[in-house]
mmCIF file of C-alpha atoms and ligand atoms in Angstrom:
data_model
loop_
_atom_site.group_PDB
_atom_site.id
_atom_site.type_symbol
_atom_site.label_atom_id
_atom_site.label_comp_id
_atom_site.label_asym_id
_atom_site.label_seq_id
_atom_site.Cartn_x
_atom_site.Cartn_y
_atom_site.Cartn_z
ATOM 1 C CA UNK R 1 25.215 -5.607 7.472
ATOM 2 C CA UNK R 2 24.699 -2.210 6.290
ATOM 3 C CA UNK R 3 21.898 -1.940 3.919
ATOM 4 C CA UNK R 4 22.257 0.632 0.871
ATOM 5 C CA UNK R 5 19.035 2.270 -0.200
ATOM 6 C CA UNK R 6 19.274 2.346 -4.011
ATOM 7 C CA UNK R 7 17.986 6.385 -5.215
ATOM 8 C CA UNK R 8 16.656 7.030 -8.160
ATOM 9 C CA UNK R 9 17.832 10.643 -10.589
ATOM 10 C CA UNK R 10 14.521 12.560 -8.770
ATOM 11 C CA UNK R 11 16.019 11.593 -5.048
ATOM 12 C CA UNK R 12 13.812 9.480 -3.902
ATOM 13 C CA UNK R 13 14.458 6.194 -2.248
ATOM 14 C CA UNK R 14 13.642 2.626 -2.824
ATOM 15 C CA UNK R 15 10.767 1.424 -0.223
ATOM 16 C CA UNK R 16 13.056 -1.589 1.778
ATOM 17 C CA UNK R 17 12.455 -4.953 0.661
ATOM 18 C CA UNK R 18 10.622 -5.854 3.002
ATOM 19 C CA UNK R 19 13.367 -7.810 5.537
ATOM 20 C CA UNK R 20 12.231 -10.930 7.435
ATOM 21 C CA UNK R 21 10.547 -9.006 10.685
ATOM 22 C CA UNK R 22 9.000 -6.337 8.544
ATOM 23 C CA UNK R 23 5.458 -5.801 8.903
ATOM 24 C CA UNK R 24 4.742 -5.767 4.901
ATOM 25 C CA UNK R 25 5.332 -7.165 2.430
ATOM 26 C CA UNK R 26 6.127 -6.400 -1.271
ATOM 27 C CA UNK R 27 4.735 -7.280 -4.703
ATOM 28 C CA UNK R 28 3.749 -5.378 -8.275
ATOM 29 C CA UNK R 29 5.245 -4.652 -10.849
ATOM 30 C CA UNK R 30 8.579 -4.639 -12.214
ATOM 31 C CA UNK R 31 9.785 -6.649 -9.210
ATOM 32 C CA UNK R 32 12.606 -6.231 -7.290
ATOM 33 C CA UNK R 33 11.235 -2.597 -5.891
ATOM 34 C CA UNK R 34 11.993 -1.128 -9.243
ATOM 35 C CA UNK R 35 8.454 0.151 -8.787
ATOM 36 C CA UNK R 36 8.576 0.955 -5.076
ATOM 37 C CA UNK R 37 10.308 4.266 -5.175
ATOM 38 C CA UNK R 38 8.983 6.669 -2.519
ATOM 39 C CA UNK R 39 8.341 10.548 -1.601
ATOM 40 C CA UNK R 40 10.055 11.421 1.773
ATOM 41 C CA UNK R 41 6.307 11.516 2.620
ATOM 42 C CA UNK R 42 5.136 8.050 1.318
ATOM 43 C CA UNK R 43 8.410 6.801 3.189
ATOM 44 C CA UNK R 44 7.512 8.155 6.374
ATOM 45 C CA UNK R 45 3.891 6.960 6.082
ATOM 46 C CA UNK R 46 4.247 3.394 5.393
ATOM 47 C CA UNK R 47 7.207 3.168 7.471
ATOM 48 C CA UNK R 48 4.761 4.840 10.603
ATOM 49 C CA UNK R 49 1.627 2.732 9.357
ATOM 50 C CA UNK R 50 3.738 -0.457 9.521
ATOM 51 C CA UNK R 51 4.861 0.230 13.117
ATOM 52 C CA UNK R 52 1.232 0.531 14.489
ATOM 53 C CA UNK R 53 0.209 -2.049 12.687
ATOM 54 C CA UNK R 54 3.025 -4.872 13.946
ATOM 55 C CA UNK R 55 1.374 -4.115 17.266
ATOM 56 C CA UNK R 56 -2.201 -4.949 16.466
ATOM 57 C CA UNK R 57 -1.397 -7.549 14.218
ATOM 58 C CA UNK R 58 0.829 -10.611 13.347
ATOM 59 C CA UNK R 59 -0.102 -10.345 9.689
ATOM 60 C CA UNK R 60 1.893 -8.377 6.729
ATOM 61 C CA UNK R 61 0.304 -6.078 4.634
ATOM 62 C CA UNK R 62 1.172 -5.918 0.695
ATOM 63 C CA UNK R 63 2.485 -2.832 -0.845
ATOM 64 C CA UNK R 64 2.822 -2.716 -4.543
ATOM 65 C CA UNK R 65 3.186 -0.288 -7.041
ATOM 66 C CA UNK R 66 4.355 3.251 -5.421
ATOM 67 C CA UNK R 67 6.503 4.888 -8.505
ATOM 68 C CA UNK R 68 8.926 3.533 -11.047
ATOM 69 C CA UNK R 69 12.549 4.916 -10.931
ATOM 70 C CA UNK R 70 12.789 8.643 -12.281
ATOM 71 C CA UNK R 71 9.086 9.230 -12.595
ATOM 72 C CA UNK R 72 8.536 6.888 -15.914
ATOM 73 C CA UNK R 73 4.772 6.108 -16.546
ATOM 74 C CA UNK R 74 3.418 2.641 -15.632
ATOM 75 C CA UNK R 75 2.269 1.302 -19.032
ATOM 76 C CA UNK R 76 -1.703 2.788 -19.389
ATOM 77 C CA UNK R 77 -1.569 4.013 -15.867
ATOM 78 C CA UNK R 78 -1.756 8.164 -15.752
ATOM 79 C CA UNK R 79 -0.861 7.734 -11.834
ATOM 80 C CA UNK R 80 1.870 7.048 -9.528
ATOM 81 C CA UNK R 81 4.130 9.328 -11.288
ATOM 82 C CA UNK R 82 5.294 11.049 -8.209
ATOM 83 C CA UNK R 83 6.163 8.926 -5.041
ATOM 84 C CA UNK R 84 2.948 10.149 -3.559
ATOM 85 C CA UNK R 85 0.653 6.997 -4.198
ATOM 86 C CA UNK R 86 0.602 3.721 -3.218
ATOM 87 C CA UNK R 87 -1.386 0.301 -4.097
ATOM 88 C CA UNK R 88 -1.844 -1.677 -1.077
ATOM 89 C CA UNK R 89 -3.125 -5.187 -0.763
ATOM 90 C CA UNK R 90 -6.415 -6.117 1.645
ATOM 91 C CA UNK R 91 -5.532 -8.192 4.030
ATOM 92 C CA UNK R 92 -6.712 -11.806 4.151
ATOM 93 C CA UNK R 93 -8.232 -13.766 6.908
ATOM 94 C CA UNK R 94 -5.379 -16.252 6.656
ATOM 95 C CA UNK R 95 -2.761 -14.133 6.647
ATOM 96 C CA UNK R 96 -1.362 -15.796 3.208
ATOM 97 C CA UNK R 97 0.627 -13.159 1.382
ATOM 98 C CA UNK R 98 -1.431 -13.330 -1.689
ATOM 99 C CA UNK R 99 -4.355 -10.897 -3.446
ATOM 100 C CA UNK R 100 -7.692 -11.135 -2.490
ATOM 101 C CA UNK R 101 -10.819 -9.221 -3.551
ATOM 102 C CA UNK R 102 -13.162 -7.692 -1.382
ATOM 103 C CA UNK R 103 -15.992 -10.147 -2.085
ATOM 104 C CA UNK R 104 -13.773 -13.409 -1.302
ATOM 105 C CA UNK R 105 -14.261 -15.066 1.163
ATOM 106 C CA UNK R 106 -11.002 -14.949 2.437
ATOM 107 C CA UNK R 107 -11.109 -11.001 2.560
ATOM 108 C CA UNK R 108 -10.921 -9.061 6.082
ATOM 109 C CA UNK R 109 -13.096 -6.543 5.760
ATOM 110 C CA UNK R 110 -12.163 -5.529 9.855
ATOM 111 C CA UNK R 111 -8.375 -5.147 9.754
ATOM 112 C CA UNK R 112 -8.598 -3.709 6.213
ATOM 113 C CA UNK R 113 -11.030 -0.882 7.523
ATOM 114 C CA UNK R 114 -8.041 -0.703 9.971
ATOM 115 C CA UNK R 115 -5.173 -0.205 8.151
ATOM 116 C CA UNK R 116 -6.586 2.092 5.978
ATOM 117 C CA UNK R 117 -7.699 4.046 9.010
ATOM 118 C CA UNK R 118 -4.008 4.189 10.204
ATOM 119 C CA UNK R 119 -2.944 5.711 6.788
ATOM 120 C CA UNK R 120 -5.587 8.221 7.483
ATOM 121 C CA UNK R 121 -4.310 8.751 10.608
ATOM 122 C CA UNK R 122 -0.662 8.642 10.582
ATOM 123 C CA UNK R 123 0.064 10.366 6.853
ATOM 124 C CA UNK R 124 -1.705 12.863 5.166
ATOM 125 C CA UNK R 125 -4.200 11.499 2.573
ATOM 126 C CA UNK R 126 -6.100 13.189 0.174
ATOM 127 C CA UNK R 127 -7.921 9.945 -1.014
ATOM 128 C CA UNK R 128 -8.632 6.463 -0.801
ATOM 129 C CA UNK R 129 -9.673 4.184 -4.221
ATOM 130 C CA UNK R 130 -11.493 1.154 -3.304
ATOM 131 C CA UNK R 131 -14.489 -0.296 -4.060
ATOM 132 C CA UNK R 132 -15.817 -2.330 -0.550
ATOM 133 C CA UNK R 133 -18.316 0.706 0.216
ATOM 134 C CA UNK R 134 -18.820 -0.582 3.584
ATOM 135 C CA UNK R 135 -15.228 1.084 4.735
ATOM 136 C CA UNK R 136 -15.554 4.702 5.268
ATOM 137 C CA UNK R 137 -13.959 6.947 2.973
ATOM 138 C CA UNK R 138 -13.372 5.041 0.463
ATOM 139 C CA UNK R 139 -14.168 6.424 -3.025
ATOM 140 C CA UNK R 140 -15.395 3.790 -5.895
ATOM 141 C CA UNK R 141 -12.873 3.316 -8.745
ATOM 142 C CA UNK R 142 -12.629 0.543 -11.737
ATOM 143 C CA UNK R 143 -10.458 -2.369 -11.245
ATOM 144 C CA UNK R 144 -9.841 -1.067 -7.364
ATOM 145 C CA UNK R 145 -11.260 -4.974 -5.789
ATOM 146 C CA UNK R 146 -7.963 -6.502 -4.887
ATOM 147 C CA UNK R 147 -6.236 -3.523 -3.897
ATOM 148 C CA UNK R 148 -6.679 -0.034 -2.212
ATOM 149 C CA UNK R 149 -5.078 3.244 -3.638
ATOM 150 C CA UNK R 150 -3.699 6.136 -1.264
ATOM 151 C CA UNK R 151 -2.946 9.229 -2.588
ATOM 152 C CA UNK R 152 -0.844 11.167 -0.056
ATOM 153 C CA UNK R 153 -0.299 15.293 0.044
ATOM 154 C CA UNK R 154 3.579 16.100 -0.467
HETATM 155 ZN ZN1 ZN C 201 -2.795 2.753 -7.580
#
């Protein structure tokens, strides 16, 4: 079945939905990838990251928040107005498709130093927000626990 990408008024597409044998998943906020529009850029990147990583590893990464349609602010968020920044999940030992922080338990501090080293190797970041200072280049930023931040040059 062909799949229509919705666009939004700047051009830019709707991250897919994440289909069955995708290796992410998605979550944020709103739902439904109303917040998952992309830059050409961000599309390429996650699109590249999540092919490298399907052949490491069986489990899904969570992306979240990327932009909302036409550039609208995120209510008390002065970021991801442009496509080029994206909110991405840890992963978890177990795989579950669920948050975690960086001081659970449950959080995989190994393939998380991963697949933020394939962002940094397959797209062109600028910068990394996330607060487990044991994964290199990561810069320290409140309320930056349960997720990582990648900014992205355009
Ligand atoms: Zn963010």
């Amino acid at each position: 079945m062909l799949e229509v990408q919705l666009k939004d008024a700047r051009g830019l597409f709707m991250l897919p939905q994440a289909p069955e044998d995708a290796g992410y998943y998605v979550y944020g906020t709103p739902g439904g990838g109303a917040g998952q529009y992309a830059h050409p850029t961000m599309m390429t990147a996650i699109l590249r990251v999540e092919r490298e990583w399907q052949a490491i590893d069986k489990r899904k990464f969570g992306v979240g928040n990327i932009s909302r349609a036409g550039g609208l602010p995120y209510k008390g968020h002065a970021t991801h107005l442009t496509g080029l920044e994206v909110d991405v999940r840890p992963v978890r030992k177990d795989g579950q498709e669920t948050a975690v922080y960086w001081y659970n338990h449950e959080y995989d501090q190994d393939a998380t130093a991963k697949l933020i080293e394939l962002f940094r190797t397959y797209a062109p970041v600028i910068l990394v927000y996330f607060n487990d200072n044991k994964i290199p280049f990561v810069t320290h930023m409140l309320d930056h626990d349960h997720h990582f931040h990648v900014k992205l040059r355009g």
